[in-house]
mmCIF file of C-alpha atoms in Angstrom:
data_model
loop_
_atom_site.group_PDB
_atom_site.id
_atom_site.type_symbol
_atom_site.label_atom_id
_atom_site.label_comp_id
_atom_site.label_asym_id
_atom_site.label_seq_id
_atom_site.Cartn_x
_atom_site.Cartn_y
_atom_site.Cartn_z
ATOM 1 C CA UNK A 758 4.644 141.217 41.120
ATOM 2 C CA UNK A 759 5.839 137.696 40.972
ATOM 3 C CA UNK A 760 8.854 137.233 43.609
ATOM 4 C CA UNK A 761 9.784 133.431 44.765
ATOM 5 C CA UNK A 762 10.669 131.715 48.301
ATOM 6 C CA UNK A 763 14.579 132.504 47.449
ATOM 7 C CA UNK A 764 13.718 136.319 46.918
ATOM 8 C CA UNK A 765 12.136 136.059 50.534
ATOM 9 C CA UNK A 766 15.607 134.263 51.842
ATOM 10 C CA UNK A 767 17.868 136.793 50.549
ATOM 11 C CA UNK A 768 15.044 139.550 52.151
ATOM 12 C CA UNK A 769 15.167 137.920 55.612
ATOM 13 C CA UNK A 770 18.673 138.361 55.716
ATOM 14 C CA UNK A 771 19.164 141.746 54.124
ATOM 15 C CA UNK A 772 16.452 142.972 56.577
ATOM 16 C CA UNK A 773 17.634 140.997 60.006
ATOM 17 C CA UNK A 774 21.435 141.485 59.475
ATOM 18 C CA UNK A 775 20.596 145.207 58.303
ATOM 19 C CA UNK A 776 23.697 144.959 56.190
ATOM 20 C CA UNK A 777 24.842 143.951 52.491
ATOM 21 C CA UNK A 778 27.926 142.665 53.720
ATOM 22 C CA UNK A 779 25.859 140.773 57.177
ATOM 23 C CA UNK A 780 23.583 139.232 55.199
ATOM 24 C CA UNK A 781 26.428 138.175 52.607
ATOM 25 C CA UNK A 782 28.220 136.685 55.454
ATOM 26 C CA UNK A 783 25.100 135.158 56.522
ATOM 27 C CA UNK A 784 24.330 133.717 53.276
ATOM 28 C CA UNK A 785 28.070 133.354 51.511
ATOM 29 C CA UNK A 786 27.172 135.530 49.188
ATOM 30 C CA UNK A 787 28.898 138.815 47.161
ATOM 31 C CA UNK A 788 27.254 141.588 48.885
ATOM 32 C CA UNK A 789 27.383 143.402 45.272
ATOM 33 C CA UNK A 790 25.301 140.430 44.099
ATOM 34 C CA UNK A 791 22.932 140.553 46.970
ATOM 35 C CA UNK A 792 22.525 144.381 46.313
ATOM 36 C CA UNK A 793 21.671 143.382 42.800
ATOM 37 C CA UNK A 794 18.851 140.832 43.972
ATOM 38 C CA UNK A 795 17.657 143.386 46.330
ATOM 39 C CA UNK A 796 17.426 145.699 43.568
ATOM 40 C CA UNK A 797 15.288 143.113 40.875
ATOM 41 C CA UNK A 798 13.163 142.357 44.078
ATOM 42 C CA UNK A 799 12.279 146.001 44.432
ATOM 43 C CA UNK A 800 11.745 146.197 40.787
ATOM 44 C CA UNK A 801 9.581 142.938 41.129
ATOM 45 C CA UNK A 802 7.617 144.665 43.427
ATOM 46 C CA UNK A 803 7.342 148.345 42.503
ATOM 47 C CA UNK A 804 8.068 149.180 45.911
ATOM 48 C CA UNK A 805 11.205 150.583 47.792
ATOM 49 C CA UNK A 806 11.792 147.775 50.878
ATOM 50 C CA UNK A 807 14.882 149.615 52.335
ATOM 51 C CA UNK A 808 16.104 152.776 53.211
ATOM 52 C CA UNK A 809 19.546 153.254 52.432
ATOM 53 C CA UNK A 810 22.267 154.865 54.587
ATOM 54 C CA UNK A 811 25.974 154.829 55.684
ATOM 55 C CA UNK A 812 24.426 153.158 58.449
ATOM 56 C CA UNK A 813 22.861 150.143 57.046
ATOM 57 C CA UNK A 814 19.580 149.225 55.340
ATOM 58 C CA UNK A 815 16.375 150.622 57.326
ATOM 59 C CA UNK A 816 13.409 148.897 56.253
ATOM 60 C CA UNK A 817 10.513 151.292 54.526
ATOM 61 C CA UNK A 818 6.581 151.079 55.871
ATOM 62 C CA UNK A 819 6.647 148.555 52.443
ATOM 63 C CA UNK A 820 9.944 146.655 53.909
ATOM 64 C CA UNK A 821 8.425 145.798 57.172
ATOM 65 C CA UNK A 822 5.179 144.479 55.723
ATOM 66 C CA UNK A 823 6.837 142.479 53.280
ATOM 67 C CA UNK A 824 8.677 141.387 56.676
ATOM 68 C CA UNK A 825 6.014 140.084 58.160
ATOM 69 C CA UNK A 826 4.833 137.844 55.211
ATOM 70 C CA UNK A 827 8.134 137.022 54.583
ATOM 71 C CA UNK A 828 8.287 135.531 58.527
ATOM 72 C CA UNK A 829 4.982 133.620 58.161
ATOM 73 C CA UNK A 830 6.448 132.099 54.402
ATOM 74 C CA UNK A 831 9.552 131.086 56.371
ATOM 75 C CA UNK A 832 7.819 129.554 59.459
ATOM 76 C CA UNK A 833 5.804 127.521 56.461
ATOM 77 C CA UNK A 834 8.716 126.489 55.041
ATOM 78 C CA UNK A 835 9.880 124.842 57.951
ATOM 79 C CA UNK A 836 6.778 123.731 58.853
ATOM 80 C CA UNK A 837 6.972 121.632 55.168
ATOM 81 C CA UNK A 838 10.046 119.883 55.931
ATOM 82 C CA UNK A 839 10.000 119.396 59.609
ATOM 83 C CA UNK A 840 8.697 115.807 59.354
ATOM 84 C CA UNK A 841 10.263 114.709 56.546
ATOM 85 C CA UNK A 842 12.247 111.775 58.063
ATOM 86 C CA UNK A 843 15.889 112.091 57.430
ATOM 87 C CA UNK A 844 18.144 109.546 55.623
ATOM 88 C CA UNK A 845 20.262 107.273 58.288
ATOM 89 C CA UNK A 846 20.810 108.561 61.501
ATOM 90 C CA UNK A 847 23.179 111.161 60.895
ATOM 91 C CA UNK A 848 22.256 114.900 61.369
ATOM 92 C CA UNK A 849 23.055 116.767 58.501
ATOM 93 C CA UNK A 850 22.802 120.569 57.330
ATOM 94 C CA UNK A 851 23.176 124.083 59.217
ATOM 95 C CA UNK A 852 21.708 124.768 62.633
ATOM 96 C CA UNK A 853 23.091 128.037 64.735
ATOM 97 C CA UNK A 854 23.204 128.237 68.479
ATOM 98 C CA UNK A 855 22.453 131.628 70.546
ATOM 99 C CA UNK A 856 24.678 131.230 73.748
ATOM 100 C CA UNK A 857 25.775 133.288 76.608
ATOM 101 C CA UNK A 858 29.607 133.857 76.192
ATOM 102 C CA UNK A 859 29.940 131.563 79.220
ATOM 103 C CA UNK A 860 28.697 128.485 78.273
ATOM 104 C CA UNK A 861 29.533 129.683 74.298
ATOM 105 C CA UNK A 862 33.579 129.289 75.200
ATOM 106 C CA UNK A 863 33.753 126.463 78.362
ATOM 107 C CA UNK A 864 31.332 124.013 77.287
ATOM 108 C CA UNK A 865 29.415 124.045 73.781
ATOM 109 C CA UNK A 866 32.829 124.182 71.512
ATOM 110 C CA UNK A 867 33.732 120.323 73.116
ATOM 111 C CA UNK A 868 29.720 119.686 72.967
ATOM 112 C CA UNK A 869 29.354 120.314 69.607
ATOM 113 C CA UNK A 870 32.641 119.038 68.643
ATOM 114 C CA UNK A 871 31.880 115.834 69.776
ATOM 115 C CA UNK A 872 28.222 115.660 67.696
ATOM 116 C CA UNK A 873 30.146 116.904 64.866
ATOM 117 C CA UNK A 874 32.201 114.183 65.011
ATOM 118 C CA UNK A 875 29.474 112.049 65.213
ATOM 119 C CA UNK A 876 27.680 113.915 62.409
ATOM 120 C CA UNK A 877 30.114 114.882 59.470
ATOM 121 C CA UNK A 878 27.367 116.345 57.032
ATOM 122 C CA UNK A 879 26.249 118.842 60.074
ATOM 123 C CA UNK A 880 27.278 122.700 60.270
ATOM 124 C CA UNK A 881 26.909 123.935 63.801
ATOM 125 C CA UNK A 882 27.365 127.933 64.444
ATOM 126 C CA UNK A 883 27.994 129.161 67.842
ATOM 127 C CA UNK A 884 26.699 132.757 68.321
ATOM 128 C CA UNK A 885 28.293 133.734 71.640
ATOM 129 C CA UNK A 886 26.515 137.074 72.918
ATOM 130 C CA UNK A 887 25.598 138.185 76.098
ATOM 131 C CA UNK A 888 22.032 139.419 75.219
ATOM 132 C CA UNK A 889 18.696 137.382 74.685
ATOM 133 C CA UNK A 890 18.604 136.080 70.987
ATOM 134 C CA UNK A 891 15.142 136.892 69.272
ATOM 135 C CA UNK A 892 13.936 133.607 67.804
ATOM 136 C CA UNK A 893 10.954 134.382 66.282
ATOM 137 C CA UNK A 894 13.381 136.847 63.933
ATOM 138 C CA UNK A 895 15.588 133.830 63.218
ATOM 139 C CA UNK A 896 18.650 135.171 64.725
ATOM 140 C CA UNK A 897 18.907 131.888 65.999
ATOM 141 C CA UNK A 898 17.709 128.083 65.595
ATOM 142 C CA UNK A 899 17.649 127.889 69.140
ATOM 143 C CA UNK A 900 19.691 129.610 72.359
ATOM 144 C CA UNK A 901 20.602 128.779 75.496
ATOM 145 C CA UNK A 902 19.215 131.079 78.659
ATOM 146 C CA UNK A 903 20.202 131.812 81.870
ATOM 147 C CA UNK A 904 16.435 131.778 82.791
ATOM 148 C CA UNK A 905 13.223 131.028 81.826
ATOM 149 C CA UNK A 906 11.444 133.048 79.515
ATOM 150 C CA UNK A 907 7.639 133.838 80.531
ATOM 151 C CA UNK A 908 6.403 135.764 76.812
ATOM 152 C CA UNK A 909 6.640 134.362 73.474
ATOM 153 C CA UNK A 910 5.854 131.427 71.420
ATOM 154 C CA UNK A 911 8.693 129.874 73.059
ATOM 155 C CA UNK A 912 9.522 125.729 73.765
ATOM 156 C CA UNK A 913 11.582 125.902 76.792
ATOM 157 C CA UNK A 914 13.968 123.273 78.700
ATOM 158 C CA UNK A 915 15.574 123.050 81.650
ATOM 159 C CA UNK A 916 19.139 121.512 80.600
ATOM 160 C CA UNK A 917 21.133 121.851 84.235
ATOM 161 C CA UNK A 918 22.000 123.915 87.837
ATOM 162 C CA UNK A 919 25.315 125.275 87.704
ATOM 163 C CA UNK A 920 27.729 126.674 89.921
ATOM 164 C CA UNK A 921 29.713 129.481 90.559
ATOM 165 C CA UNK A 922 32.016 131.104 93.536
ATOM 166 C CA UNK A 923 34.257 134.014 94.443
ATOM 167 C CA UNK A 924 38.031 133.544 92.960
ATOM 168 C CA UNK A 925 40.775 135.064 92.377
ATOM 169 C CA UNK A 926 44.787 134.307 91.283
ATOM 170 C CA UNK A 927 47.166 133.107 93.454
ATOM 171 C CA UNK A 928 49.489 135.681 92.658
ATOM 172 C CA UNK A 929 46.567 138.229 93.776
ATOM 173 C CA UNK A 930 45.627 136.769 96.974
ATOM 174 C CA UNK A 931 49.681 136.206 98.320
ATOM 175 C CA UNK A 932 50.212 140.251 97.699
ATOM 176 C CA UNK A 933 46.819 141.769 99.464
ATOM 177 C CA UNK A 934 45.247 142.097 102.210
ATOM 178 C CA UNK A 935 43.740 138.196 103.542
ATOM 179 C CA UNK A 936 39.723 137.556 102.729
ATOM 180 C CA UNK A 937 38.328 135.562 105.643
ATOM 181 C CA UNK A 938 34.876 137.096 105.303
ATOM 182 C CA UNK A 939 32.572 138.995 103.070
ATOM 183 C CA UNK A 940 33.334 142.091 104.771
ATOM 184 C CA UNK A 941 36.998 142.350 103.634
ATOM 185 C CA UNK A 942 36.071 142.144 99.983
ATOM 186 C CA UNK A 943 35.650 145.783 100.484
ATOM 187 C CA UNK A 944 39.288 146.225 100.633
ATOM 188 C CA UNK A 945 40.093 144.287 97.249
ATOM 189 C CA UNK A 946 39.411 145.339 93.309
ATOM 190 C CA UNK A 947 36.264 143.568 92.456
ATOM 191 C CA UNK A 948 35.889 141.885 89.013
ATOM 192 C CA UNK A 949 32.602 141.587 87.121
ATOM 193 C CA UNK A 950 29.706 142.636 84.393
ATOM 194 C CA UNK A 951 29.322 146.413 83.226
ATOM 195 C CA UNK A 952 26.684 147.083 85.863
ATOM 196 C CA UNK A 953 24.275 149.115 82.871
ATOM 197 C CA UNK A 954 25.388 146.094 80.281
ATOM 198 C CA UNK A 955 24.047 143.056 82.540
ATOM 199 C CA UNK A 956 21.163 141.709 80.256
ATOM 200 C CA UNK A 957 19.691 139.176 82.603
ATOM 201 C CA UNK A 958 18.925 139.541 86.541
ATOM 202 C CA UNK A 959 20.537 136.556 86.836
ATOM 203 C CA UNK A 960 23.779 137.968 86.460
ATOM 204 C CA UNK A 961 23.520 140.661 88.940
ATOM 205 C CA UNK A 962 26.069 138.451 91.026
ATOM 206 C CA UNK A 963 28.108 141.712 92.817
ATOM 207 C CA UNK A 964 24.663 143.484 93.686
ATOM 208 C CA UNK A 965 23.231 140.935 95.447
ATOM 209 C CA UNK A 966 26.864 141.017 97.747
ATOM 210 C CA UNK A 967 26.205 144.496 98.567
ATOM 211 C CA UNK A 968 29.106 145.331 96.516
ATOM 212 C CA UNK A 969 28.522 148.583 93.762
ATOM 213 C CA UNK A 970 32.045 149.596 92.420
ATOM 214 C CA UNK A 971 32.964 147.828 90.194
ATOM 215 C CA UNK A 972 36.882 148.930 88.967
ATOM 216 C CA UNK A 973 37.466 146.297 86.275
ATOM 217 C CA UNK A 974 34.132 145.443 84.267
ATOM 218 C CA UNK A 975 33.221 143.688 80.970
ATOM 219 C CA UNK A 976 30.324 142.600 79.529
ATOM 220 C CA UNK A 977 32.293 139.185 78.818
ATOM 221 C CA UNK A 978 32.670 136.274 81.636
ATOM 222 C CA UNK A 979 35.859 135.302 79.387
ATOM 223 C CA UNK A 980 37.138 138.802 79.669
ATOM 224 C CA UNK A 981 36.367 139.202 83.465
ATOM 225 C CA UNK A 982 38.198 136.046 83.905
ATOM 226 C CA UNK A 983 41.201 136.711 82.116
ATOM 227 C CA UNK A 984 41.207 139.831 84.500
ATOM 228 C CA UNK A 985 41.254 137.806 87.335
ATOM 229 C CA UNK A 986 43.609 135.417 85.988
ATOM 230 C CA UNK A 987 45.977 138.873 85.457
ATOM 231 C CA UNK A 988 45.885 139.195 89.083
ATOM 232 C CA UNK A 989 43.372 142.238 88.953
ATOM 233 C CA UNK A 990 41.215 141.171 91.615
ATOM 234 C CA UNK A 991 38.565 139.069 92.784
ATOM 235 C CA UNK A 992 34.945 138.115 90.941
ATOM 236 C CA UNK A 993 32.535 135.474 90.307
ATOM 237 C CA UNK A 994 33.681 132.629 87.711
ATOM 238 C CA UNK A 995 31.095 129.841 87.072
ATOM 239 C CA UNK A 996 33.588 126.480 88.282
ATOM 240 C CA UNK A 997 32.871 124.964 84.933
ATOM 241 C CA UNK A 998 35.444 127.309 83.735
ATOM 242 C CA UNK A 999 38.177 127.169 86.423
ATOM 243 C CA UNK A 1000 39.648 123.920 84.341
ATOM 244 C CA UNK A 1001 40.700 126.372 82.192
ATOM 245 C CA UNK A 1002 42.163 129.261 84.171
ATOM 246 C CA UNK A 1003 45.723 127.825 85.468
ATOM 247 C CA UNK A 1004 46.760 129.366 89.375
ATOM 248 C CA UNK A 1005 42.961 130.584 89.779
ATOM 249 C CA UNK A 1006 41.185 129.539 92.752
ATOM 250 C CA UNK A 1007 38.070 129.522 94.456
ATOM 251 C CA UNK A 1008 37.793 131.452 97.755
ATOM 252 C CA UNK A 1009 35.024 132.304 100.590
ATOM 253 C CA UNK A 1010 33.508 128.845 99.519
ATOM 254 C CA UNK A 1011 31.441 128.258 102.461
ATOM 255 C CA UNK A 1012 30.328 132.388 102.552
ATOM 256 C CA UNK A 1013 29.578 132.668 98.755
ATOM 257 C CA UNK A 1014 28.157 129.916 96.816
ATOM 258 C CA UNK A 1015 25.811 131.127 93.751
ATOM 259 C CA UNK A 1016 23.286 128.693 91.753
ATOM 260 C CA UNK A 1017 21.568 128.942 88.563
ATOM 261 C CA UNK A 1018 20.371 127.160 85.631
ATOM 262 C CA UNK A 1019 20.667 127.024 81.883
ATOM 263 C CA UNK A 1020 17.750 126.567 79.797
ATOM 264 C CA UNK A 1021 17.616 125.678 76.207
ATOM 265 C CA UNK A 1022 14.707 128.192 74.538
ATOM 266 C CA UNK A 1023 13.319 126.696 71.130
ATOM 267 C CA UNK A 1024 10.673 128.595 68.633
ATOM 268 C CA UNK A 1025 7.180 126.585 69.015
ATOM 269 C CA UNK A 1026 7.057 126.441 65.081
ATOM 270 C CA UNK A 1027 9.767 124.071 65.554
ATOM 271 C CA UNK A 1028 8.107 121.539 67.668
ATOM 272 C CA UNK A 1029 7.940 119.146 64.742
ATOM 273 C CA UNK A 1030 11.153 119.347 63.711
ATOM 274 C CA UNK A 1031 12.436 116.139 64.357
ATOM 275 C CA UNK A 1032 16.251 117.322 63.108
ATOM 276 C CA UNK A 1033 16.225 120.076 65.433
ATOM 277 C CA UNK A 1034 14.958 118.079 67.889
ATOM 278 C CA UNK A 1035 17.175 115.429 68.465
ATOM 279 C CA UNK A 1036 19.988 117.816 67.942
ATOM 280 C CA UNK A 1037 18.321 119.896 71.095
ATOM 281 C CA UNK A 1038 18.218 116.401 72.601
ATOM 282 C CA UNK A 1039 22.125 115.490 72.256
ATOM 283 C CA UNK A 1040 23.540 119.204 73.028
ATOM 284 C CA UNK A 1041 21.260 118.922 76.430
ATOM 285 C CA UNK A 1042 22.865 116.191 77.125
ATOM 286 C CA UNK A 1043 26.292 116.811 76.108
ATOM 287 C CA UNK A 1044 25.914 120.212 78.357
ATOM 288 C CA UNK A 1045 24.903 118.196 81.600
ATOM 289 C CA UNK A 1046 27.658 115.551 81.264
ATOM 290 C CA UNK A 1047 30.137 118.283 80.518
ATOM 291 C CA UNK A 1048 28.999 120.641 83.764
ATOM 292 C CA UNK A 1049 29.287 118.137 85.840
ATOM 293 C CA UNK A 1050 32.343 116.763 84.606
ATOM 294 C CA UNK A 1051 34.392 120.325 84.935
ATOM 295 C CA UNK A 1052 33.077 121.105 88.361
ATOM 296 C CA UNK A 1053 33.966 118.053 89.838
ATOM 297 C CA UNK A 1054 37.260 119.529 88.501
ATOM 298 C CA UNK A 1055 36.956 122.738 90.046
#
């Protein structure tokens, strides 16, 4: 029966990545070798944790009970080391980032370049998503949010507003029809989310226009604004991105001008943690000071 903290590790991941080969990835390890630990766990254990498919690995009624201890040895675990102080000031070791693609490609890759810079020893993964990240299953250390979440064991910050308005490519708006008003969008293509793929109501930007059709969609702001950089049509782009999208321009400025906020969303186990903590504190601030910079830009 004996099993130890690293036969939990290599569980959590097995069981959250549903995968050999994800939680290899997840831990750099051979997924044969993984498969091998799972195996001697099992064994350990006299119990079968997963069901095994061409689909993945499906946790048994055993599986998901170990999962649950598992989850309260990990949250110990952390709980162990969260005051340790650190030696010097330097950040060091892995910490993972849930982010919407938006803020995931135009502002955390020169955020978190910068820290790293500052912080050599530090590994910083970007998970860019457009979906809510489940921290209490670890899928992240902590995420960024396009609004507050009211359930869960959850630390949340308000890190900044930000900004975004109708736009479209030069090229586009010199061979249609002119746009003076909100009425004669309904004579252009319209740009935007997968209306059944929009995972926040925050992002509902087109519905709350009045406009339903949608004729080129993605679930991906980058995608919709390479679209709209094509000359496809017109759509909402957050100005913290127009930097980077060459003969783009805003339109309807004074018609259509959309608010919101990002919030950074933290697990409450991790209050303590003084690593994670000032890393929160110098990504919060390295997200503010690059909004504003880009939309004064814009």
């Amino acid at each position: 029966m004996h099993s130890n903290w690293d036969d939990l590790r290599l569980f959590l991941a097995v069981a959250r990545t549903q995968s050999l080969s994800g939680a290899g990835r997840l831990l750099r390890l051979d997924p044969a070798t993984l498969g091998r630990r799972m195996q001697k766990l099992e064994a350990a254990l006299q119990a079968t944790l997963f069901s095994k498919s061409p689909q993945g690995y499906a946790l048994t009624d055993a599986g998901a009970a170990l999962l649950l201890r598992a989850e309260q040895a990990e949250t110990a675990m952390r709980a162990a080391v969260a005051d340790i102080p650190a030696q010097g000031d330097r950040l060091k070791g892995q910490i993972r980032i849930g982010a919407p693609d938006g803020a995931a490609n135009y502002l955390l890759p020169q955020v978190c370049a910068a820290i790293a810079l500052e912080n050599p020893d530090l590994e910083i993964q970007i998970v860019a998503l457009p979906r809510v990240f489940n921290l209490s299953r670890r899928e992240a250390d902590m995420a960024i949010g396009v609004s507050a979440p009211t359930a869960g064991r959850l630390i949340v910050q308000k890190i900044t507003d930000y900004h975004l308005h109708l736009a479209a490519s030069e090229a586009y708006l010199s061979t249609n029809p002119p746009i003076t008003c909100g009425a004669d969008l309904r004579a252009h293509r319209m740009v935007g989310y997968i209306p059944d793929m929009i995972f926040d109501r925050e992002l509902d930007y087109l519905a709350d226009l009045g406009i339903t059709r949608v004729p080129l969609a993605s679930n991906s702001v980058s995608v919709q604004l390479n679209f709209i950089r094509q000359g496809g049509g017109v759509g909402i782009v957050h100005d913290f991105a127009l930097p980077a999208a060459s003969g783009v321009r805003r339109i309807l400025v004074e018609v259509v001008s959309l608010t919101r906020a990002f919030y950074l969303i933290r697990h409450e186990d991790d209050r303590r943690n003084a690593r994670l903590t000032r890393f929160a504190d110098a990504l919060s601030v390295g997200v503010r000071a690059e909004v504003a910079r880009l939309e004064a830009l814009a």
